[in-house]
Tab-separated table of C-alpha atoms and ligand atoms in Angstrom:
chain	number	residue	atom	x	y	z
F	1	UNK	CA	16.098	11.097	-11.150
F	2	UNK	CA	12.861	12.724	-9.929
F	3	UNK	CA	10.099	13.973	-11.970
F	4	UNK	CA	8.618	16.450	-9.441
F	5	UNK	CA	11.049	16.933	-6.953
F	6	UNK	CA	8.850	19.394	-4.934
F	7	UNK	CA	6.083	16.598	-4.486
F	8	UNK	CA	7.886	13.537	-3.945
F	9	UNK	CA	10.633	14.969	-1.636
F	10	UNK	CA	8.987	17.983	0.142
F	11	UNK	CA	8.870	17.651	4.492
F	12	UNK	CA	6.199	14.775	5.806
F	13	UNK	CA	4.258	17.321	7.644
F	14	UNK	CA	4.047	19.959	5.157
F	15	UNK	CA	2.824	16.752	3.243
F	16	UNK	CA	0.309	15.402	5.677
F	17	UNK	CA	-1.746	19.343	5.825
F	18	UNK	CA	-2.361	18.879	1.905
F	19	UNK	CA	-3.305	15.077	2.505
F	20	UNK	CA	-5.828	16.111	5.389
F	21	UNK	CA	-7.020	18.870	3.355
F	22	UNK	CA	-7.587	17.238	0.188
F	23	UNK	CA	-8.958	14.655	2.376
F	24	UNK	CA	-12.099	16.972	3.911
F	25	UNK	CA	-12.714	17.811	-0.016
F	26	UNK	CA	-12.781	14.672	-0.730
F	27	UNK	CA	-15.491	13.629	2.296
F	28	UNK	CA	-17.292	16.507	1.347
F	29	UNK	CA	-17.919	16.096	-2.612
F	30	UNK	CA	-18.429	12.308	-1.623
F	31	UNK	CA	-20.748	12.696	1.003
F	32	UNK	CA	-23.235	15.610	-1.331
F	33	UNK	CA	-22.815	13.648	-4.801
F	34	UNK	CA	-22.975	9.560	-4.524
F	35	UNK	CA	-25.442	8.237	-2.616
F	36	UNK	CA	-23.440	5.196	-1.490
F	37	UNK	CA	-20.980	7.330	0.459
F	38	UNK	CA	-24.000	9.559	2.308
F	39	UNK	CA	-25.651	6.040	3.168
F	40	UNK	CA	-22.472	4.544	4.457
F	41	UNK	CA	-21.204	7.638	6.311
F	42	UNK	CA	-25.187	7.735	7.962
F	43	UNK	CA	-25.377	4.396	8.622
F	44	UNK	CA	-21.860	4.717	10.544
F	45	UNK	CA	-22.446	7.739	12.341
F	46	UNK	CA	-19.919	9.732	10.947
F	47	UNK	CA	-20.029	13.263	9.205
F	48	UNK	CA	-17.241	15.059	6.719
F	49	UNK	CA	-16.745	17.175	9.258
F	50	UNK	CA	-16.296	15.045	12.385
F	51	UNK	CA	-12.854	14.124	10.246
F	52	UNK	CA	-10.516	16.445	11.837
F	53	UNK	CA	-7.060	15.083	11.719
F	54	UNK	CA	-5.763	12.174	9.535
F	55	UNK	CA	-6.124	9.281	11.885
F	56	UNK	CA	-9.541	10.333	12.074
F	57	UNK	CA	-10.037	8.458	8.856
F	58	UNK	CA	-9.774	5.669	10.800
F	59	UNK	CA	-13.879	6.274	11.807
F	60	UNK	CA	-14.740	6.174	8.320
F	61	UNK	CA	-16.340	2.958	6.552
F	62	UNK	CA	-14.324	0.537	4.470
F	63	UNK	CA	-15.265	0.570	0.521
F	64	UNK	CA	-15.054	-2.998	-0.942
F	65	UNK	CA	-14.888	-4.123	-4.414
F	66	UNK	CA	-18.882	-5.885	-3.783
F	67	UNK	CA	-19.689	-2.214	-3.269
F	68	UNK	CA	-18.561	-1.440	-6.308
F	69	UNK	CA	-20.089	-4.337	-7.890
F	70	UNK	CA	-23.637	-3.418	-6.445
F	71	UNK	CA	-22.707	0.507	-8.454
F	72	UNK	CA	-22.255	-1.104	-11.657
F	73	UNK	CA	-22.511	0.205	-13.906
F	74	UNK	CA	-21.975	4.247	-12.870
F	75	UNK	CA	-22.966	4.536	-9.579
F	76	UNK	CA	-19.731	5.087	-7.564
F	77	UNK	CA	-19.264	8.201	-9.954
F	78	UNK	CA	-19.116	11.720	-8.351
F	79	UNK	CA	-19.890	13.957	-11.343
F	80	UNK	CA	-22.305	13.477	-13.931
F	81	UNK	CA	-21.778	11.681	-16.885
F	82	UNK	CA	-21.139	14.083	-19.070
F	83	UNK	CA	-17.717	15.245	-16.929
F	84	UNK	CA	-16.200	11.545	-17.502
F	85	UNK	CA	-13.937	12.030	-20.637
F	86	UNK	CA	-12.723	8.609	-20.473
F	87	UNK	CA	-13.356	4.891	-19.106
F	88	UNK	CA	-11.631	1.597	-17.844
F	89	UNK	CA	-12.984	-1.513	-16.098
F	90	UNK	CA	-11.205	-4.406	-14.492
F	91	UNK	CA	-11.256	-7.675	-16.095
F	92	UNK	CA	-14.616	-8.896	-14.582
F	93	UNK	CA	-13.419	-12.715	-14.530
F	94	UNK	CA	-15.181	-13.337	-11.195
F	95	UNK	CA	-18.328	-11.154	-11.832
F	96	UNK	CA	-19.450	-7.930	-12.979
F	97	UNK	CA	-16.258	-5.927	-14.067
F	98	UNK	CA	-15.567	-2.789	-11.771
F	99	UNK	CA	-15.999	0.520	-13.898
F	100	UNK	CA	-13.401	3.544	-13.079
F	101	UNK	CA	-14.476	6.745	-14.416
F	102	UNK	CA	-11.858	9.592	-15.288
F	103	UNK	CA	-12.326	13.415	-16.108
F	104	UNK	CA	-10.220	15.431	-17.701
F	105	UNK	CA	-8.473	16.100	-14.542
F	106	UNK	CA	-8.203	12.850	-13.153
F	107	UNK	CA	-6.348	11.687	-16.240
F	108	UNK	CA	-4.087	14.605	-16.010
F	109	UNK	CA	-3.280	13.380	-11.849
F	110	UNK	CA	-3.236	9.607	-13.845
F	111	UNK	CA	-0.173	11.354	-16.307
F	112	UNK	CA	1.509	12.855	-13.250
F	113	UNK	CA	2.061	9.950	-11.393
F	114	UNK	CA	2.710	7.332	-14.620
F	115	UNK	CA	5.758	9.972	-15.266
F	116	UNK	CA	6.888	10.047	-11.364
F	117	UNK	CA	6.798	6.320	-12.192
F	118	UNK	CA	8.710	5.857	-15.176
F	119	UNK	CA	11.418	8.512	-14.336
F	120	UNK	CA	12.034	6.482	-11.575
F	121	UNK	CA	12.812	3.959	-13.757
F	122	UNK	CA	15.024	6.191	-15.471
F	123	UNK	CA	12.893	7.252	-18.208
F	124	UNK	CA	13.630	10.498	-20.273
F	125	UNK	CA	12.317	12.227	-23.501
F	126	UNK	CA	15.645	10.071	-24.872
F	127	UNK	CA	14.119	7.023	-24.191
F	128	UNK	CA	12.158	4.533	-26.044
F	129	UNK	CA	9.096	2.884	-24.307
F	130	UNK	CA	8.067	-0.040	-25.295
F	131	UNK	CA	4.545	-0.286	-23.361
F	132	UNK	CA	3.508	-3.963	-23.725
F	133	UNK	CA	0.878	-4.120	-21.154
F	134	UNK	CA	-2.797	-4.499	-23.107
F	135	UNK	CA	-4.284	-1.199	-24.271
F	136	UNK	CA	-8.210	-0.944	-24.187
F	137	UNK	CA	-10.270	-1.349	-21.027
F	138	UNK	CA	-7.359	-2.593	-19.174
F	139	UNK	CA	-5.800	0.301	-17.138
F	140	UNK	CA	-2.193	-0.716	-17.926
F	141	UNK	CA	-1.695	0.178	-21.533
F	142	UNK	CA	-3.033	3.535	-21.480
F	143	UNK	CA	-1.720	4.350	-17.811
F	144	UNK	CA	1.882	3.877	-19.133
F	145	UNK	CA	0.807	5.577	-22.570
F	146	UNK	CA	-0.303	9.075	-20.272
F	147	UNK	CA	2.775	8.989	-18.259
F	148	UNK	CA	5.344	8.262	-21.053
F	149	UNK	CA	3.668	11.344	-22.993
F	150	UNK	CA	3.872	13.619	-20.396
F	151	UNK	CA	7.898	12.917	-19.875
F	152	UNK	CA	8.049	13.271	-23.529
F	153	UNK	CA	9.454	9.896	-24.201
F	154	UNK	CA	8.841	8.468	-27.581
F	155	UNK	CA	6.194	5.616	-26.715
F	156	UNK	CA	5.439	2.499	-28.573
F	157	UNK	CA	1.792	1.232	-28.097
F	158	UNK	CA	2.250	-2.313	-29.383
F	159	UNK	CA	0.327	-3.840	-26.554
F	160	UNK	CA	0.174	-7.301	-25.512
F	161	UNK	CA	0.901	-10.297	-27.720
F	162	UNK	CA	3.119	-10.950	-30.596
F	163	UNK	CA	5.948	-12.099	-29.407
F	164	UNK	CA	8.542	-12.432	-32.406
F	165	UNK	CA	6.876	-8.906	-33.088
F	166	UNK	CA	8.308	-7.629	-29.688
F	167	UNK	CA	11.869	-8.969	-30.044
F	168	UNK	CA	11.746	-7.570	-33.511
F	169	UNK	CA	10.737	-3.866	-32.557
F	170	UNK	CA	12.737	-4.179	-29.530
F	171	UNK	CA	15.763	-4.419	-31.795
F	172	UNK	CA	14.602	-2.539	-34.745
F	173	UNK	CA	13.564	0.856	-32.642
F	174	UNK	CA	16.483	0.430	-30.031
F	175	UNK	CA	13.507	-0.098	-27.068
F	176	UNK	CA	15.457	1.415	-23.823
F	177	UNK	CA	12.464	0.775	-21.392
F	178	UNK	CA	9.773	-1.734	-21.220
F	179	UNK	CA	6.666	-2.272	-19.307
F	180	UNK	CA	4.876	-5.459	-19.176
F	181	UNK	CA	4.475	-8.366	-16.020
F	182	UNK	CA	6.908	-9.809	-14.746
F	183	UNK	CA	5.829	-13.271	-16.021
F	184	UNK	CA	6.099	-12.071	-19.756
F	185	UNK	CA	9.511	-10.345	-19.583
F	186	UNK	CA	10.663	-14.015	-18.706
F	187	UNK	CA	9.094	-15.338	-21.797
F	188	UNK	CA	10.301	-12.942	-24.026
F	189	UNK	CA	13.825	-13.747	-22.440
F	190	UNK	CA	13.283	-17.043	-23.324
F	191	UNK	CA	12.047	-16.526	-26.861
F	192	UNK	CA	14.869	-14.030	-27.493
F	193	UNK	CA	16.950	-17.074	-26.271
F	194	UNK	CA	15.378	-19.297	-28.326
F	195	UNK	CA	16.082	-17.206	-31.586
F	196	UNK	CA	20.156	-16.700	-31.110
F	197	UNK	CA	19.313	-13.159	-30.529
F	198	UNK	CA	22.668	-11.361	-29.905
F	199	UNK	CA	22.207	-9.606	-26.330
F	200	UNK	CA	23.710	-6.819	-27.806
F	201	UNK	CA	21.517	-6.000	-30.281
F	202	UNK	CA	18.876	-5.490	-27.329
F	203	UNK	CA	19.616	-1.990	-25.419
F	204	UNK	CA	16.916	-2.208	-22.330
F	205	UNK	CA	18.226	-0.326	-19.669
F	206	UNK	CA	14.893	-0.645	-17.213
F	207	UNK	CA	11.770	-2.250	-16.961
F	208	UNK	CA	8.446	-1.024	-15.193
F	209	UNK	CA	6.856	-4.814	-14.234
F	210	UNK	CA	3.665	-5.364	-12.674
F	211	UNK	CA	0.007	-6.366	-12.481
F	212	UNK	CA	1.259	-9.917	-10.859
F	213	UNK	CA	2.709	-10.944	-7.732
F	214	UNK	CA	6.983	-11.454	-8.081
F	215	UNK	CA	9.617	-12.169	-6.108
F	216	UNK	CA	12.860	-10.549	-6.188
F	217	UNK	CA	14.589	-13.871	-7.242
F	218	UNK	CA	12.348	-13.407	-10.133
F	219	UNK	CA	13.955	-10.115	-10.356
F	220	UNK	CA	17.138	-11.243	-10.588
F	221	UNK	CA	16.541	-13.558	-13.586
F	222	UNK	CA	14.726	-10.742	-15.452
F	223	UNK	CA	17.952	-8.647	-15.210
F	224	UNK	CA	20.123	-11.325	-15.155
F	225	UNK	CA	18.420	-12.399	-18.774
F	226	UNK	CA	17.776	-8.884	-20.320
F	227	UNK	CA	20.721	-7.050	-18.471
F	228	UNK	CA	18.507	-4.041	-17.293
F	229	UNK	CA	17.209	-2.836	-14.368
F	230	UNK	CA	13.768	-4.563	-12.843
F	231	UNK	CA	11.449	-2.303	-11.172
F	232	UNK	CA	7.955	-2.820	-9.307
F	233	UNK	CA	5.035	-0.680	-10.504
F	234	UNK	CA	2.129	-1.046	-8.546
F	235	UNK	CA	-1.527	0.103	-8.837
F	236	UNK	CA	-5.467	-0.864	-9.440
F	237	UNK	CA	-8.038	0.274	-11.256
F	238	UNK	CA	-10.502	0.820	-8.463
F	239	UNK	CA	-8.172	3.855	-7.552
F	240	UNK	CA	-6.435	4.875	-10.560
F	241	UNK	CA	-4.541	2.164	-12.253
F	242	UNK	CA	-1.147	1.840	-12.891
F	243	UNK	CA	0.975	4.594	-11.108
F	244	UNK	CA	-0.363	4.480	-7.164
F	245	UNK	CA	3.804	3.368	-6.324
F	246	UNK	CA	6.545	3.024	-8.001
F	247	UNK	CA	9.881	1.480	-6.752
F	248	UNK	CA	12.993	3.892	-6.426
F	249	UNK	CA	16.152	2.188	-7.878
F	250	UNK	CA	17.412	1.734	-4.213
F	251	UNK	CA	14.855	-1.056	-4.404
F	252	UNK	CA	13.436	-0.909	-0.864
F	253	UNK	CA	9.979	-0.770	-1.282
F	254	UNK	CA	7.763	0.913	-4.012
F	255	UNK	CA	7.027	4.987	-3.060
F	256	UNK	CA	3.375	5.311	-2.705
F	257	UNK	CA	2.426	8.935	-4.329
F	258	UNK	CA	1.017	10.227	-1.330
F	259	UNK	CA	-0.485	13.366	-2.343
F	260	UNK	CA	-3.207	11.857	-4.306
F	261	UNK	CA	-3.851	8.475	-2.629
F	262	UNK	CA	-3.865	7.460	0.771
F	263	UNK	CA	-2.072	4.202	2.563
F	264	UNK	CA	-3.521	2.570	5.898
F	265	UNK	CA	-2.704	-0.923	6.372
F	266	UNK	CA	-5.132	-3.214	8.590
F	267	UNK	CA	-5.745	-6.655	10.062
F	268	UNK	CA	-7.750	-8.231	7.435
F	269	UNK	CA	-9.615	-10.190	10.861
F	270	UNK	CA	-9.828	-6.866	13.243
F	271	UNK	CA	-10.256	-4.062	10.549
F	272	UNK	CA	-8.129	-1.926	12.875
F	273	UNK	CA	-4.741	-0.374	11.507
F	274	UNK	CA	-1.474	-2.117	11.854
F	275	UNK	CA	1.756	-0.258	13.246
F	276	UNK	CA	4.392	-0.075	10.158
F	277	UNK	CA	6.426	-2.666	9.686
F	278	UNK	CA	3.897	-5.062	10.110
F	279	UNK	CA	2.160	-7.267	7.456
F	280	UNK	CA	-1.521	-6.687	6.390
F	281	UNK	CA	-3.949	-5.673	4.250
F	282	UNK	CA	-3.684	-2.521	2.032
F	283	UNK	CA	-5.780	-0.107	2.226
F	284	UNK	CA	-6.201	3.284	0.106
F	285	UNK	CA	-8.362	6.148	-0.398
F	286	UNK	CA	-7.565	8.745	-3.071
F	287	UNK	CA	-7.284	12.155	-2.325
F	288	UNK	CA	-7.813	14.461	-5.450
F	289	UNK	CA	-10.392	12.078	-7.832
F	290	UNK	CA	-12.984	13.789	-9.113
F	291	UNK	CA	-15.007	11.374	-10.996
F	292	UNK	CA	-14.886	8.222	-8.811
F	293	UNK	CA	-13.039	8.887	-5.589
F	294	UNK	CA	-12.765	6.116	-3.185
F	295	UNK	CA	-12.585	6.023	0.401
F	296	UNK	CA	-10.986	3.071	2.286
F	297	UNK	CA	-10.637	1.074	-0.572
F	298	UNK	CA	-9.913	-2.312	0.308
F	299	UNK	CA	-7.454	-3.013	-2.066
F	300	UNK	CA	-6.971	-7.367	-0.778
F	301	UNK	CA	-3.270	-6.840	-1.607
F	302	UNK	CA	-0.886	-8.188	1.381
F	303	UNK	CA	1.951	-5.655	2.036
F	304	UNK	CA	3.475	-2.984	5.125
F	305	UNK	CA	4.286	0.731	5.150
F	306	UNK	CA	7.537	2.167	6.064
F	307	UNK	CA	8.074	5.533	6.561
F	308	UNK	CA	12.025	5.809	7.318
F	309	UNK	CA	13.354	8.172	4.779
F	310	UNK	CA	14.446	6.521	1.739
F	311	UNK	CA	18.254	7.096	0.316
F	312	UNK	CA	16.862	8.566	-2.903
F	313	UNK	CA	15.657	11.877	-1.386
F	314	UNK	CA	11.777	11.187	-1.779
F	315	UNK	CA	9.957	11.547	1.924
F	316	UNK	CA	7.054	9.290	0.361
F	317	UNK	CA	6.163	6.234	2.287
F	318	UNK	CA	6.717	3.277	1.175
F	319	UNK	CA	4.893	0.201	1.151
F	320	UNK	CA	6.508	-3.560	0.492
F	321	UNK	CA	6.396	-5.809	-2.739
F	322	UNK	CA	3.038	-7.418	-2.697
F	323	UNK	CA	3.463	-11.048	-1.068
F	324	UNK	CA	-0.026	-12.247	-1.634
F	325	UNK	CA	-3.855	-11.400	-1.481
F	326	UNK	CA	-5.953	-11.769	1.381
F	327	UNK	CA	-8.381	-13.584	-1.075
F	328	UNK	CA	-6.081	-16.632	-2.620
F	329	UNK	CA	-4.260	-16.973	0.220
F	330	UNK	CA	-4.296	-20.628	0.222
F	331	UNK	CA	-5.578	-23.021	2.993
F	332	UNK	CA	-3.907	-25.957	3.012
F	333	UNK	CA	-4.266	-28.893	5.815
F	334	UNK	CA	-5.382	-25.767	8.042
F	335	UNK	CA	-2.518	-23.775	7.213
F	336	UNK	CA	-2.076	-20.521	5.435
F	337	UNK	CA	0.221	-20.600	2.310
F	338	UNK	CA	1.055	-17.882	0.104
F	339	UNK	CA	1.909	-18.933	-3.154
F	340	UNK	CA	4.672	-16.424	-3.624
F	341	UNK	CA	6.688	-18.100	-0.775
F	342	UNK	CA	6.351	-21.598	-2.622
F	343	UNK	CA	7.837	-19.487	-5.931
F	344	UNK	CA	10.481	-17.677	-3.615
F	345	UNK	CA	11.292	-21.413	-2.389
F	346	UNK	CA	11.650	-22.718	-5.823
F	347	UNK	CA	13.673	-20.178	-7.346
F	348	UNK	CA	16.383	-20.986	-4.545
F	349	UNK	CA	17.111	-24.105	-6.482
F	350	UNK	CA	19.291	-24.365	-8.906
F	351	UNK	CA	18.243	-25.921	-12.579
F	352	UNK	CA	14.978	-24.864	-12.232
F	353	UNK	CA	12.982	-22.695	-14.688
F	354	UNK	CA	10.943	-19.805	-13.580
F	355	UNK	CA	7.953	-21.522	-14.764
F	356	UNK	CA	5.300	-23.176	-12.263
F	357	UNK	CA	1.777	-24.301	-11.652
F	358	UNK	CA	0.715	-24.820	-8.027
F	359	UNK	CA	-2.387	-27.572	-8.154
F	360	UNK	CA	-4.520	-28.200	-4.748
F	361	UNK	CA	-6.280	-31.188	-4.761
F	362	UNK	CA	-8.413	-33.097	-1.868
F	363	UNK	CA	-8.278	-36.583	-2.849
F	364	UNK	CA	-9.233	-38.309	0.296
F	365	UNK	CA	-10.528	-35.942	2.385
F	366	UNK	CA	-7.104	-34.377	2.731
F	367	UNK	CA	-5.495	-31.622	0.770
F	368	UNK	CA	-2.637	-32.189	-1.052
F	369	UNK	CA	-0.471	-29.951	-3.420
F	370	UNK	CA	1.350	-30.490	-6.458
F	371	UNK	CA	4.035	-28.350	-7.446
F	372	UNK	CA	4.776	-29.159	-11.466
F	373	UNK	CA	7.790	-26.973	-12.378
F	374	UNK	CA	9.754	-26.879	-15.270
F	375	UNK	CA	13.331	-27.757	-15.498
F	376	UNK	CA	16.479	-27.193	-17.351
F	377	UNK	CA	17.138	-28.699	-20.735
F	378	UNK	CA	19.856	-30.785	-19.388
F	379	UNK	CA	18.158	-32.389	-16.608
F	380	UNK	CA	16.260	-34.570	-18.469
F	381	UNK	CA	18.538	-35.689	-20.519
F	382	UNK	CA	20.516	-37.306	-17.106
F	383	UNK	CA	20.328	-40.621	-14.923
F	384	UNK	CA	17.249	-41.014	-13.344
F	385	UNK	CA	18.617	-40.938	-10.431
F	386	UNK	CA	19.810	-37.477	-10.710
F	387	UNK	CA	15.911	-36.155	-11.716
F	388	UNK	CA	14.942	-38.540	-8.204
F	389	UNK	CA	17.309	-36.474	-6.626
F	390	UNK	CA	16.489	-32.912	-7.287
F	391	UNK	CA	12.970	-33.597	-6.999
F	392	UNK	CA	13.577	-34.298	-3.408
F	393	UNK	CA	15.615	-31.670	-3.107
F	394	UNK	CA	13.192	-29.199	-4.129
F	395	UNK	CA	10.320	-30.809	-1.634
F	396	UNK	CA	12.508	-30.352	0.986
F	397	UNK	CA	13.318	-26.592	0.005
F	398	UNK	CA	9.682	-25.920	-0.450
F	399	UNK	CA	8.927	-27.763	2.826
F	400	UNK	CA	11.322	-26.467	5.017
F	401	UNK	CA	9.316	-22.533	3.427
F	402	UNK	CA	6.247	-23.278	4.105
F	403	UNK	CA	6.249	-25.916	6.848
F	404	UNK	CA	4.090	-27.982	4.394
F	405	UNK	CA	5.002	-31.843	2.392
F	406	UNK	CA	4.146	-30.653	-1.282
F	407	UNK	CA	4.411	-33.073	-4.559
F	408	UNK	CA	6.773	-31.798	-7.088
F	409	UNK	CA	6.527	-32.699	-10.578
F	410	UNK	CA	9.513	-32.115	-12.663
F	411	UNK	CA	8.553	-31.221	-16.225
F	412	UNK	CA	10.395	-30.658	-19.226
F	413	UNK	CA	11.110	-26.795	-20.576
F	414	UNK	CA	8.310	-25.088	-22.615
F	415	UNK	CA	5.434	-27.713	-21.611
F	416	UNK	CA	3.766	-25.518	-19.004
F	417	UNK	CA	1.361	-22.778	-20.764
F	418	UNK	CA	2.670	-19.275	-21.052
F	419	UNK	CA	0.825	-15.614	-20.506
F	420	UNK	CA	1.150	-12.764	-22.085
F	421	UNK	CA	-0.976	-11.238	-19.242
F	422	UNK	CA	-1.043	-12.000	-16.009
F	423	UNK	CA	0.229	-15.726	-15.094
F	424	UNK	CA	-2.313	-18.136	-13.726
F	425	UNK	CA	-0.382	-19.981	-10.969
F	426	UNK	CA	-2.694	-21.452	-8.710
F	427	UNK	CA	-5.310	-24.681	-9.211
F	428	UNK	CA	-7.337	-24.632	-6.302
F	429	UNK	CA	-9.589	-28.111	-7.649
F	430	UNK	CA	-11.055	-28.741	-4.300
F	431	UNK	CA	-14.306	-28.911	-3.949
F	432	UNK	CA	-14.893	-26.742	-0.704
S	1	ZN	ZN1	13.408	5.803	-2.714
């Protein structure tokens, strides 16, 4: 199913002459209206109209989230005030929060691509939305709510939190599609568990999940659980929110909508563009923003781009599950460790729960790592030399991963604290 087929399926090159025009518009309005842009542009020598193709872009200075930080709290917008009909800012947790502001026409683009999104999940005006991602300031409840109303789907804006509540609705409305992370369709598995629910009773046939890093064996235990279809969502509220990709249900990446935003990815040490395929960071500019465009946003998030043309029809590149951020990469004994390959190690193991903390500590002037993961009711309840056993097992697994000795602390089910936002994984206690 495709929402607008002419968009997300029409030839790459026809594409790319709306992407480089929209792109010049874009330079232009940016360049005249925020001072940030006309400063940055100055200060690297480069003019709206010195952009003549698309890899010119490459010329262009890099926009990072300090920048937008040193805006707060309007700054970054290109129209005045008055034009902004509506406003969301990220979470702020490590500083000023960044503030997105959205005219009338930029939440129409927001609608357009939350539907692209959610059809690909299979959503119809049949279906029943249950949208439990946090509605307020927080891009992801509202993002959903825009692209759920424009398909015509009947949405219900219960937010984040109440759990019982959830499973209750769920049932009661006959919820068909849900959007929430990753981390909290697990624990709303487990509750439902918990509770004798009859599997029957629950009718989800897809799930949008996002605003965390996963793996796919985490997506294998969501639908293995809830017996639906898992899907990535992807976005950020420096460019839009929720809705900048989507994954198709051939599950090879998640489409990027490429008519309103932009993909490069580049070596987070040289700054210059990688060659698809190849890991880096993302970055994105958006093409049709009118109240806070961005160009070369540097989004941190750890990805490629593939262009080959996907099996669902759509000629929209792709770009790879998120496997980590440039920024919590960890550094451990002089080696880089993502944190998603520890979960992707731990999942491999059987009798574990998809519940983890990852704890860095530098006792003696050395780091070491803790890995306290929840097990299976049963385990515990076994010799001791059976819990000795799979706890070597699983340092093994996660060392043979990462190329790294890690401590694993077995734990019994339900003792590790739950989210119903995004998880907190990593404890980075070193003192640095
Ligand atoms: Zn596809």
């Amino acid at each position: 199913m495709i929402w607008n087929r002419e968009a997300e399926c029409m030839p790459v090159k026809e594409r790319e002459e709306i992407q480089l025009k929209r792109l010049k518009t874009t330079l232009r309005r940016v360049f005249e209206t925020v001072p940030y842009y006309r400063e940055k542009f100055t200060q690297s020598n480069v003019k709206p109209k010195d952009i003549k193709s698309l890899k010119d872009i490459e010329s262009l200075p890099f926009t990072s989230k300090a920048d937008l930080r040193e805006g707060y709290p309007f700054g970054m917008f290109a129209v005045p005030r008055a034009e902004i009909v509506e406003i969301h800012t990220s979470s702020g947790t490590t500083g000023k929060p960044v503030v997105a502001g959205y005219t009338r026409k930029d939440i129409e683009t927001w609608s357009e691509v939350m539907a692209r999104a959610l059809t690909m999940a299979g959503t119809t005006r049949d279906d029943v939305v249950q949208n439990c991602y946090g509605y307020g300031l927080f891009t992801g409840g509202l993002g959903v709510h825009y692209g759920a109303h424009k398909i015509g789907a009947t949405v219900v804006p219960i937010s984040a939190g109440q759990t019982r509540r959830q499973l209750e609705i769920m049932q009661d409305f006959g919820t068909t599609i849900i959007t929430c992370t990753p981390s909290y369709a697990l624990y709303l598995a487990e509750v439902a568990h918990e509770q004798g629910i009859d599997r029957k009773k629950i009718k989800l046939k897809a799930g949008c999940f996002g605003a965390e890093m996963w793996t796919n064996k985490m997506r294998e235990e969501i639908e293995r659980r809830f017996n639906l279809l898992a899907l990535n969502i992807y976005g950020l509220t420096e460019i839009i929110g929720p809705g900048v990709a989507h994954e198709c249900q051939e599950k090879c990446g998640l489409h990027v909508f490429e008519d309103h935003f932009y993909p490069e990815v580049i070596s987070p040490d040289t700054l210059t563009p990688l060659p698809d395929g190849e890991k880096g960071e993302l970055v994105l500019t958006t093409l049709t923003r009118e109240g806070m465009p961005m160009v070369r946003f540097r989004t941190k998030d750890v990805t490629s781009l593939q262009r080959e043309k996907c099996k669902c029809g759509r000629t929209l590149a792709r770009i790879d599950r998120i496997t980590g951020r440039t920024d919590d990469m960890l550094k451990i004994r002089g080696v880089l460790v993502f944190p998603s390959k520890i979960e992707k190690a731990l999942l491999e193991v059987e009798g574990i729960e998809p519940h983890y903390q990852i704890i860095v500590t530098r006792p003696h002037h050395l780091d070491e790592v803790e890995v306290q993961v929840e097990v299976s009711k049963g385990i515990f309840s076994d010799e001791v030399k059976h819990i000795e056993e799979l706890k070597k097992k699983i340092e093994r697994h996660i060392e043979s991963a990462i190329g790294l000795r890690v401590k694993v602390t077995l734990v019994e089910p339900r003792t590790l604290p739950r989210s119903e936002g995004k998880a907190k994984r990593v404890f980075d206690k070193r003192e640095l």
